[in-house]
CSV table of C-alpha atoms and ligand atoms in Angstrom, one decimal:
chain,number,residue,atom,x,y,z
A,1,MET,CA,116.4,107.7,106.3
A,2,GLU,CA,114.1,108.8,103.5
A,3,LYS,CA,113.0,106.2,101.0
A,4,LYS,CA,114.4,106.5,97.5
A,5,ILE,CA,112.0,107.4,94.7
A,6,ILE,CA,110.9,105.1,91.9
A,7,PHE,CA,108.9,106.2,88.9
A,8,SER,CA,107.6,104.3,86.0
A,9,GLY,CA,104.8,104.5,83.4
A,10,ILE,CA,102.7,102.4,81.1
A,11,GLN,CA,100.7,103.4,78.1
A,12,PRO,CA,97.0,102.7,77.9
A,13,SER,CA,97.3,102.2,74.2
A,14,GLY,CA,95.8,98.7,73.9
A,15,LYS,CA,95.6,95.5,75.7
A,16,LEU,CA,98.5,94.9,78.0
A,17,THR,CA,100.8,92.0,77.2
A,18,LEU,CA,102.9,89.4,78.9
A,19,GLY,CA,105.9,91.6,78.0
A,20,ASN,CA,104.5,94.5,80.0
A,21,TYR,CA,103.9,92.2,82.9
A,22,LEU,CA,107.1,90.2,83.0
A,23,GLY,CA,109.4,93.1,81.9
A,24,ALA,CA,107.9,95.8,84.1
A,25,VAL,CA,104.8,95.6,86.3
A,26,ARG,CA,105.7,92.3,88.0
A,27,ASN,CA,109.0,93.9,89.2
A,28,TRP,CA,107.1,97.0,90.5
A,29,ASN,CA,105.5,94.7,93.0
A,30,ASN,CA,108.8,93.8,94.6
A,31,LEU,CA,109.7,97.5,95.1
A,32,GLN,CA,106.7,98.8,97.0
A,33,GLU,CA,108.0,98.2,100.5
A,34,GLU,CA,111.5,99.5,100.1
A,35,TYR,CA,110.9,102.6,97.9
A,36,ASN,CA,108.5,105.5,97.5
A,37,CYS,CA,106.9,104.5,94.2
A,38,PHE,CA,105.0,106.5,91.6
A,39,TYR,CA,103.3,104.6,88.8
A,40,CYS,CA,101.6,106.5,86.1
A,41,ILE,CA,99.2,105.6,83.3
A,42,VAL,CA,100.5,107.8,80.5
A,43,ASP,CA,97.4,108.7,78.6
A,44,MET,CA,99.2,111.7,77.1
A,45,HIS,CA,101.9,109.5,75.6
A,46,ALA,CA,99.2,107.2,74.2
A,47,MET,CA,97.9,110.0,72.0
A,48,THR,CA,101.0,109.9,69.8
A,49,GLN,CA,99.0,107.1,68.0
A,50,TYR,CA,95.4,108.0,67.2
A,51,GLN,CA,93.1,106.6,69.8
A,52,GLU,CA,89.3,106.6,69.6
A,53,PRO,CA,88.3,108.7,72.6
A,54,LYS,CA,86.0,106.0,74.0
A,55,ASP,CA,88.7,103.4,73.7
A,56,LEU,CA,91.3,105.6,75.4
A,57,ARG,CA,88.9,106.1,78.3
A,58,LYS,CA,88.2,102.4,78.6
A,59,GLN,CA,91.9,101.4,78.2
A,60,THR,CA,93.0,103.9,80.9
A,61,MET,CA,90.5,102.4,83.4
A,62,GLU,CA,91.6,98.9,82.4
A,63,ALA,CA,95.3,99.8,82.8
A,64,LEU,CA,94.6,101.1,86.3
A,65,ALA,CA,92.6,98.0,87.3
A,66,MET,CA,95.3,95.8,85.8
A,67,LEU,CA,98.1,97.5,87.9
A,68,LEU,CA,96.0,96.9,91.0
A,69,ALA,CA,95.2,93.3,90.0
A,70,CYS,CA,98.9,92.7,89.5
A,71,GLY,CA,99.4,93.5,93.2
A,72,LEU,CA,100.2,97.2,93.5
A,73,ASP,CA,98.8,98.5,96.7
A,74,PRO,CA,97.4,102.0,96.4
A,75,ASP,CA,98.2,102.7,100.0
A,76,LYS,CA,101.9,102.0,99.4
A,77,ASN,CA,102.3,103.4,95.9
A,78,THR,CA,101.0,106.5,94.2
A,79,LEU,CA,99.0,105.4,91.2
A,80,PHE,CA,97.8,108.1,88.9
A,81,ILE,CA,96.8,109.2,85.4
A,82,GLN,CA,99.2,111.5,83.6
A,83,SER,CA,96.7,114.0,82.3
A,84,HIS,CA,95.4,114.6,85.8
A,85,VAL,CA,98.7,116.3,86.8
A,86,PRO,CA,99.1,119.3,84.5
A,87,ALA,CA,102.7,119.9,85.6
A,88,HIS,CA,103.8,117.2,83.2
A,89,ALA,CA,102.6,119.1,80.2
A,90,GLU,CA,103.9,122.4,81.6
A,91,ALA,CA,107.4,121.2,82.4
A,92,ALA,CA,107.6,119.4,79.0
A,93,TRP,CA,107.7,122.8,77.2
A,94,VAL,CA,110.6,124.0,79.2
A,95,MET,CA,112.5,120.8,78.9
A,96,SER,CA,111.8,120.6,75.1
A,97,CYS,CA,113.8,123.8,74.9
A,98,MET,CA,116.6,122.0,76.6
A,99,THR,CA,116.6,119.0,74.2
A,100,TYR,CA,118.2,118.9,70.8
A,101,PHE,CA,116.6,117.9,67.5
A,102,GLY,CA,119.6,115.7,66.8
A,103,GLU,CA,119.1,113.8,70.1
A,104,LEU,CA,115.5,113.1,69.5
A,105,SER,CA,116.2,112.1,65.9
A,106,ARG,CA,118.4,109.3,67.2
A,107,MET,CA,115.7,107.6,69.3
A,108,THR,CA,115.2,104.2,67.9
A,109,GLN,CA,111.6,104.0,69.1
A,110,PHE,CA,110.8,107.2,67.1
A,111,LYS,CA,112.4,105.6,64.0
A,112,ASP,CA,110.5,102.3,64.5
A,113,LYS,CA,107.1,104.0,65.2
A,114,SER,CA,107.4,106.5,62.4
A,115,ALA,CA,108.1,103.6,60.0
A,116,LYS,CA,105.0,101.8,61.4
A,117,GLN,CA,102.7,104.8,61.2
A,118,SER,CA,104.0,106.7,58.2
A,119,GLU,CA,100.7,108.5,57.7
A,120,ASN,CA,100.8,110.0,61.2
A,121,ILE,CA,104.3,111.1,62.1
A,122,ASN,CA,103.1,113.8,64.4
A,123,ALA,CA,105.2,116.2,66.4
A,124,GLY,CA,104.2,114.4,69.6
A,125,LEU,CA,105.7,111.2,68.4
A,126,PHE,CA,109.0,113.1,68.0
A,127,THR,CA,109.0,114.9,71.3
A,128,TYR,CA,107.6,112.0,73.3
A,129,PRO,CA,111.0,111.3,75.0
A,130,VAL,CA,110.9,114.9,76.5
A,131,LEU,CA,107.5,114.2,78.1
A,132,MET,CA,108.9,110.9,79.4
A,133,ALA,CA,111.9,112.7,80.8
A,134,VAL,CA,109.7,115.2,82.6
A,135,ASP,CA,107.5,112.3,84.0
A,136,ILE,CA,110.6,111.0,85.7
A,137,LEU,CA,112.3,114.3,86.7
A,138,LEU,CA,109.3,115.9,88.3
A,139,TYR,CA,109.4,113.3,91.0
A,140,GLN,CA,113.2,113.6,91.7
A,141,THR,CA,113.3,109.9,90.8
A,142,HIS,CA,116.3,107.7,91.7
A,143,LEU,CA,115.3,104.5,89.8
A,144,VAL,CA,113.2,103.8,86.8
A,145,PRO,CA,112.1,100.1,86.5
A,146,VAL,CA,111.4,99.4,82.8
A,147,GLY,CA,112.0,96.8,80.1
A,148,SER,CA,115.2,97.2,78.1
A,149,ASP,CA,113.4,98.9,75.2
A,150,GLN,CA,113.1,102.1,77.4
A,151,LYS,CA,116.8,102.3,78.2
A,152,GLN,CA,117.7,104.8,75.5
A,153,HIS,CA,114.9,107.1,76.7
A,154,ILE,CA,116.3,107.0,80.2
A,155,GLU,CA,119.8,107.9,78.9
A,156,LEU,CA,118.3,110.9,77.2
A,157,THR,CA,116.5,111.9,80.4
A,158,ARG,CA,119.9,111.8,82.2
A,159,ASP,CA,121.5,113.9,79.6
A,160,VAL,CA,118.8,116.5,79.6
A,161,ALA,CA,118.7,116.6,83.4
A,162,GLU,CA,122.5,117.1,83.6
A,163,ARG,CA,122.3,119.9,81.0
A,164,PHE,CA,119.6,121.7,83.1
A,165,ASN,CA,121.6,121.2,86.3
A,166,ASN,CA,124.8,122.6,84.7
A,167,ARG,CA,123.1,125.5,83.1
A,168,TYR,CA,120.9,126.6,86.0
A,169,SER,CA,122.3,124.9,89.1
A,170,GLU,CA,121.5,121.6,90.8
A,171,THR,CA,117.7,121.0,90.3
A,172,PHE,CA,117.1,117.3,89.4
A,173,VAL,CA,118.2,114.0,90.8
A,174,ILE,CA,119.8,112.1,87.9
A,175,PRO,CA,117.8,108.8,87.5
A,176,GLU,CA,119.2,105.4,86.8
A,177,PRO,CA,117.4,102.7,84.8
A,178,TYR,CA,116.4,99.6,86.7
A,179,ILE,CA,116.2,96.6,84.3
A,180,ALA,CA,115.6,93.1,85.4
A,181,LYS,CA,118.2,90.4,84.4
A,182,VAL,CA,115.5,88.1,83.0
A,183,GLY,CA,112.3,89.1,81.3
A,184,ALA,CA,113.5,92.6,80.3
A,185,LYS,CA,112.7,91.8,76.7
A,186,ILE,CA,110.0,89.3,76.0
A,187,MET,CA,109.9,88.6,72.3
A,188,SER,CA,107.0,88.0,69.8
A,189,LEU,CA,105.8,84.4,69.7
A,190,GLN,CA,105.6,84.6,65.9
A,191,GLU,CA,108.8,86.6,65.1
A,192,PRO,CA,111.1,85.9,68.0
A,193,GLU,CA,113.7,88.5,66.8
A,194,LYS,CA,111.1,91.2,67.5
A,195,LYS,CA,109.9,92.3,70.9
A,196,MET,CA,106.4,91.4,72.0
A,197,SER,CA,104.4,94.6,71.5
A,198,LYS,CA,100.8,95.8,72.1
A,199,SER,CA,100.7,97.3,68.7
A,200,ASP,CA,101.5,94.0,66.8
A,201,GLU,CA,98.6,93.3,64.5
A,202,ASN,CA,99.2,89.5,64.6
A,203,GLU,CA,97.2,88.4,67.7
A,204,ASN,CA,99.2,85.2,67.9
A,205,ALA,CA,102.4,87.1,68.4
A,206,ASN,CA,101.2,88.3,71.8
A,207,ILE,CA,99.9,86.9,75.0
A,208,TYR,CA,97.5,89.4,76.4
A,209,LEU,CA,97.1,89.5,80.2
A,210,LEU,CA,93.4,88.8,79.8
A,211,ASP,CA,93.7,85.9,77.4
A,212,PRO,CA,91.7,82.9,78.7
A,213,PRO,CA,93.7,79.6,79.3
A,214,GLU,CA,92.6,77.9,76.1
A,215,VAL,CA,93.9,80.9,74.0
A,216,ILE,CA,97.2,80.9,75.9
A,217,ARG,CA,97.6,77.2,75.2
A,218,LYS,CA,96.8,77.6,71.6
A,219,LYS,CA,99.2,80.6,71.2
A,220,PHE,CA,102.1,78.8,72.8
A,221,LYS,CA,101.4,75.7,70.7
A,222,ARG,CA,101.8,77.8,67.6
A,223,ALA,CA,104.9,79.7,68.8
A,224,VAL,CA,107.6,79.8,66.2
A,225,THR,CA,110.7,77.7,67.2
A,226,ASP,CA,113.3,76.0,65.0
A,227,SER,CA,114.2,72.6,63.7
A,228,ILE,CA,117.1,71.9,66.1
A,229,GLY,CA,114.8,70.2,68.6
A,230,ILE,CA,116.8,70.7,71.8
A,231,VAL,CA,115.7,72.9,74.7
A,232,GLN,CA,118.8,74.9,75.3
A,233,ILE,CA,120.1,78.5,75.5
A,234,ALA,CA,121.5,79.2,72.1
A,235,ASP,CA,121.7,82.3,69.9
A,236,ASP,CA,120.4,80.5,66.8
A,237,GLN,CA,117.2,79.4,68.8
A,238,PRO,CA,115.6,82.8,69.6
A,239,GLY,CA,112.1,81.2,69.9
A,240,ILE,CA,113.2,78.6,72.4
A,241,ARG,CA,115.3,81.2,74.2
A,242,ASN,CA,112.2,83.4,74.6
A,243,LEU,CA,110.1,80.5,76.0
A,244,ILE,CA,112.9,79.7,78.4
A,245,SER,CA,112.9,83.3,79.6
A,246,ILE,CA,109.2,83.3,80.0
A,247,TYR,CA,109.2,80.0,82.0
A,248,SER,CA,112.1,81.1,84.1
A,249,VAL,CA,110.4,84.4,85.2
A,250,CYS,CA,107.1,82.7,85.9
A,251,LYS,CA,108.7,79.9,87.9
A,252,ASN,CA,111.4,82.0,89.6
A,253,MET,CA,114.1,79.8,88.2
A,254,THR,CA,117.3,80.8,86.3
A,255,GLU,CA,117.4,80.2,82.6
A,256,GLU,CA,120.1,77.6,83.1
A,257,GLU,CA,117.9,75.7,85.6
A,258,VAL,CA,115.0,75.7,83.1
A,259,ALA,CA,117.2,74.4,80.2
A,260,LYS,CA,118.4,71.6,82.6
A,261,ALA,CA,114.9,70.7,83.7
A,262,PHE,CA,113.8,70.2,80.1
A,263,GLU,CA,116.9,68.4,78.9
A,264,GLY,CA,115.9,65.6,76.5
A,265,LYS,CA,112.2,66.8,76.3
A,266,GLY,CA,110.5,67.7,73.0
A,267,TYR,CA,109.3,71.1,72.1
A,268,GLY,CA,105.6,70.0,72.4
A,269,ASP,CA,106.0,69.2,76.1
A,270,PHE,CA,108.1,72.3,76.7
A,271,LYS,CA,105.5,74.6,75.1
A,272,SER,CA,102.7,73.0,77.2
A,273,ALA,CA,104.7,73.5,80.3
A,274,VAL,CA,105.3,77.2,79.5
A,275,ALA,CA,101.6,77.7,78.7
A,276,GLU,CA,100.6,76.2,82.1
A,277,ALA,CA,103.2,78.3,84.0
A,278,VAL,CA,101.8,81.5,82.4
A,279,ILE,CA,98.2,80.4,83.1
A,280,GLU,CA,99.2,79.8,86.7
A,281,VAL,CA,100.6,83.4,87.0
A,282,LEU,CA,97.8,85.1,85.1
A,283,SER,CA,94.7,83.4,86.5
A,284,PRO,CA,94.7,85.2,89.9
A,285,VAL,CA,95.5,88.5,88.1
A,286,GLN,CA,92.5,88.0,85.8
A,287,GLU,CA,90.2,87.2,88.6
A,288,LYS,CA,91.1,90.3,90.5
A,289,PHE,CA,91.0,92.4,87.3
A,290,HIS,CA,87.3,91.5,86.6
A,291,ALA,CA,86.3,92.1,90.2
A,292,LEU,CA,88.0,95.6,90.1
A,293,MET,CA,86.4,96.5,86.8
A,294,SER,CA,83.0,96.2,88.3
A,295,ASP,CA,83.9,98.6,91.1
A,296,LYS,CA,84.2,101.9,89.3
A,297,GLU,CA,83.8,103.9,92.4
A,298,TYR,CA,86.9,102.3,94.0
A,299,LEU,CA,88.9,102.9,90.8
A,300,GLU,CA,87.9,106.6,90.8
A,301,LYS,CA,88.9,106.9,94.4
A,302,VAL,CA,92.3,105.4,93.7
A,303,TYR,CA,93.1,107.7,90.7
A,304,GLN,CA,91.8,110.8,92.5
A,305,GLU,CA,93.9,110.2,95.6
A,306,GLY,CA,96.9,109.3,93.4
A,307,ALA,CA,96.6,112.5,91.5
A,308,LEU,CA,96.5,114.6,94.6
A,309,LYS,CA,99.7,113.0,96.0
A,310,ALA,CA,101.5,113.2,92.6
A,311,GLU,CA,100.4,116.8,92.1
A,312,ASN,CA,101.9,117.9,95.4
A,313,VAL,CA,105.3,116.6,94.4
A,314,ALA,CA,105.2,117.6,90.8
A,315,ARG,CA,104.1,121.1,91.5
A,316,LYS,CA,107.0,121.7,93.8
A,317,THR,CA,109.5,120.7,91.1
A,318,LEU,CA,107.7,122.7,88.4
A,319,ARG,CA,107.9,125.8,90.6
A,320,LYS,CA,111.6,125.3,91.0
A,321,ILE,CA,112.1,124.8,87.3
A,322,TYR,CA,110.1,128.0,86.4
A,323,LYS,CA,112.1,130.0,89.0
A,324,LYS,CA,115.4,128.8,87.8
A,325,VAL,CA,114.8,129.6,84.1
A,326,GLY,CA,113.7,133.1,85.0
A,327,PHE,CA,109.9,133.0,84.9
A,328,ILE,CA,108.3,135.6,87.3
A,329,PRO,CA,106.2,133.9,89.9
A,330,ARG,CA,102.5,135.1,89.7
A,331,SER,CA,102.4,135.6,93.5
B,401,TYM,P1,105.0,100.8,77.3
B,401,TYM,O1,103.6,101.2,77.7
B,401,TYM,O2,105.3,100.5,75.9
B,401,TYM,O3,105.5,99.6,78.2
B,401,TYM,C1,105.3,99.6,79.6
B,401,TYM,C2,106.5,98.8,80.3
B,401,TYM,O4,106.5,97.5,79.7
B,401,TYM,C3,107.8,97.2,79.2
B,401,TYM,N1,107.7,96.3,78.0
B,401,TYM,C4,108.4,95.2,77.9
B,401,TYM,N2,109.2,94.5,78.7
B,401,TYM,C5,109.7,93.3,78.3
B,401,TYM,N3,109.4,92.8,77.1
B,401,TYM,C6,108.5,93.4,76.3
B,401,TYM,N4,108.2,92.8,75.1
B,401,TYM,C7,108.0,94.6,76.7
B,401,TYM,N5,107.1,95.5,76.1
B,401,TYM,C8,107.0,96.5,76.9
B,401,TYM,C9,108.4,98.6,78.8
B,401,TYM,O5,109.8,98.6,78.8
B,401,TYM,C10,107.8,99.5,79.9
B,401,TYM,O6,108.7,99.4,81.1
B,401,TYM,N6,107.6,105.1,77.2
B,401,TYM,C11,107.0,104.1,78.1
B,401,TYM,C12,106.0,104.7,79.1
B,401,TYM,C13,106.5,105.8,79.9
B,401,TYM,C14,107.5,105.7,81.0
B,401,TYM,C15,107.6,107.0,81.5
B,401,TYM,C16,108.2,104.7,81.5
B,401,TYM,C17,106.1,107.1,79.8
B,401,TYM,N7,106.8,107.8,80.8
B,401,TYM,C18,108.5,107.3,82.5
B,401,TYM,C19,109.1,104.9,82.5
B,401,TYM,C20,109.2,106.2,83.1
B,401,TYM,C21,106.3,103.1,77.2
B,401,TYM,O7,105.9,103.4,76.1
B,401,TYM,O8,106.1,101.9,77.9
């Protein structure tokens, strides 16, 4: 039986965070045997915020090295860079004619980001979800493993794909989101009602995957909690709840098991234990990352081979899309 298809993407728009890792990339590792997986570094999406060209180049290479360091095997997965496969940009035009202004206006990520970058509310920021839909649909994807912040975009992808299928006949597989039960929304360490995000200006809010152990310890020590003083799962303790989630994913325990293990312990002890659990998970990743970054030739080989594999699949779907909408094939 043919393996089902997985697609997911990550923006090279800054330093990757613990949220990216626990919410997404870590789960990708567990899927590589059972599924045919495509993972894309979405440099075109990153452009919706201004990026210094040299930084974008660097961050794209770093994101690739990070995916490999996190354990993705390029022989089992297709790892590629979005701008290397032009079918994404080409199909995005057609699908943008299939997506309504009203639908895009309802996207919460668009609303959040346009509030944050009010001086640069560009058209790409608005049509971003169309490009994301195309990323997914070009590969006839069954499952999209993401953090919960991407759920609304996947719902839109499904709506647009169904609209196309109904209008022109069956063309796309309708994808499902695949969201882990724990870790799907890691929160800021400083404002635990907000998700941890690469674009947060407060460095203490984020754990970056490349933070050295002493920085990780310091950030957890400063993490905002509450005055209740009990390690338990409670809605009025969002800071502690977040630390419980982080610890539970790092240690492969349920949140209830974590709360039980720290019953009667103070926040200071708990925070140190969370920091050590994160350091234990990130240390080997960091070591591999640094080794990979010094092997540029290998990284180039990975993205070149990835682009060829991705292109083959994406081209086929693009040809189908063009034919269905009535474009005349050139030959
Ligand atoms: P991006 O680059 O913001 O994030 C990459 C992945 O990390 C997850 N994530 C989190 N998970 C848990 N807690 C957090 N605090 C946290 N922050 C980020 C995201 O949910 C995501 O899974 N639009 C996407 C990229 C994209 C994409 C795609 C994803 C482009 N095309 C097609 C899937 C399929 C984005 O901006 O992710």
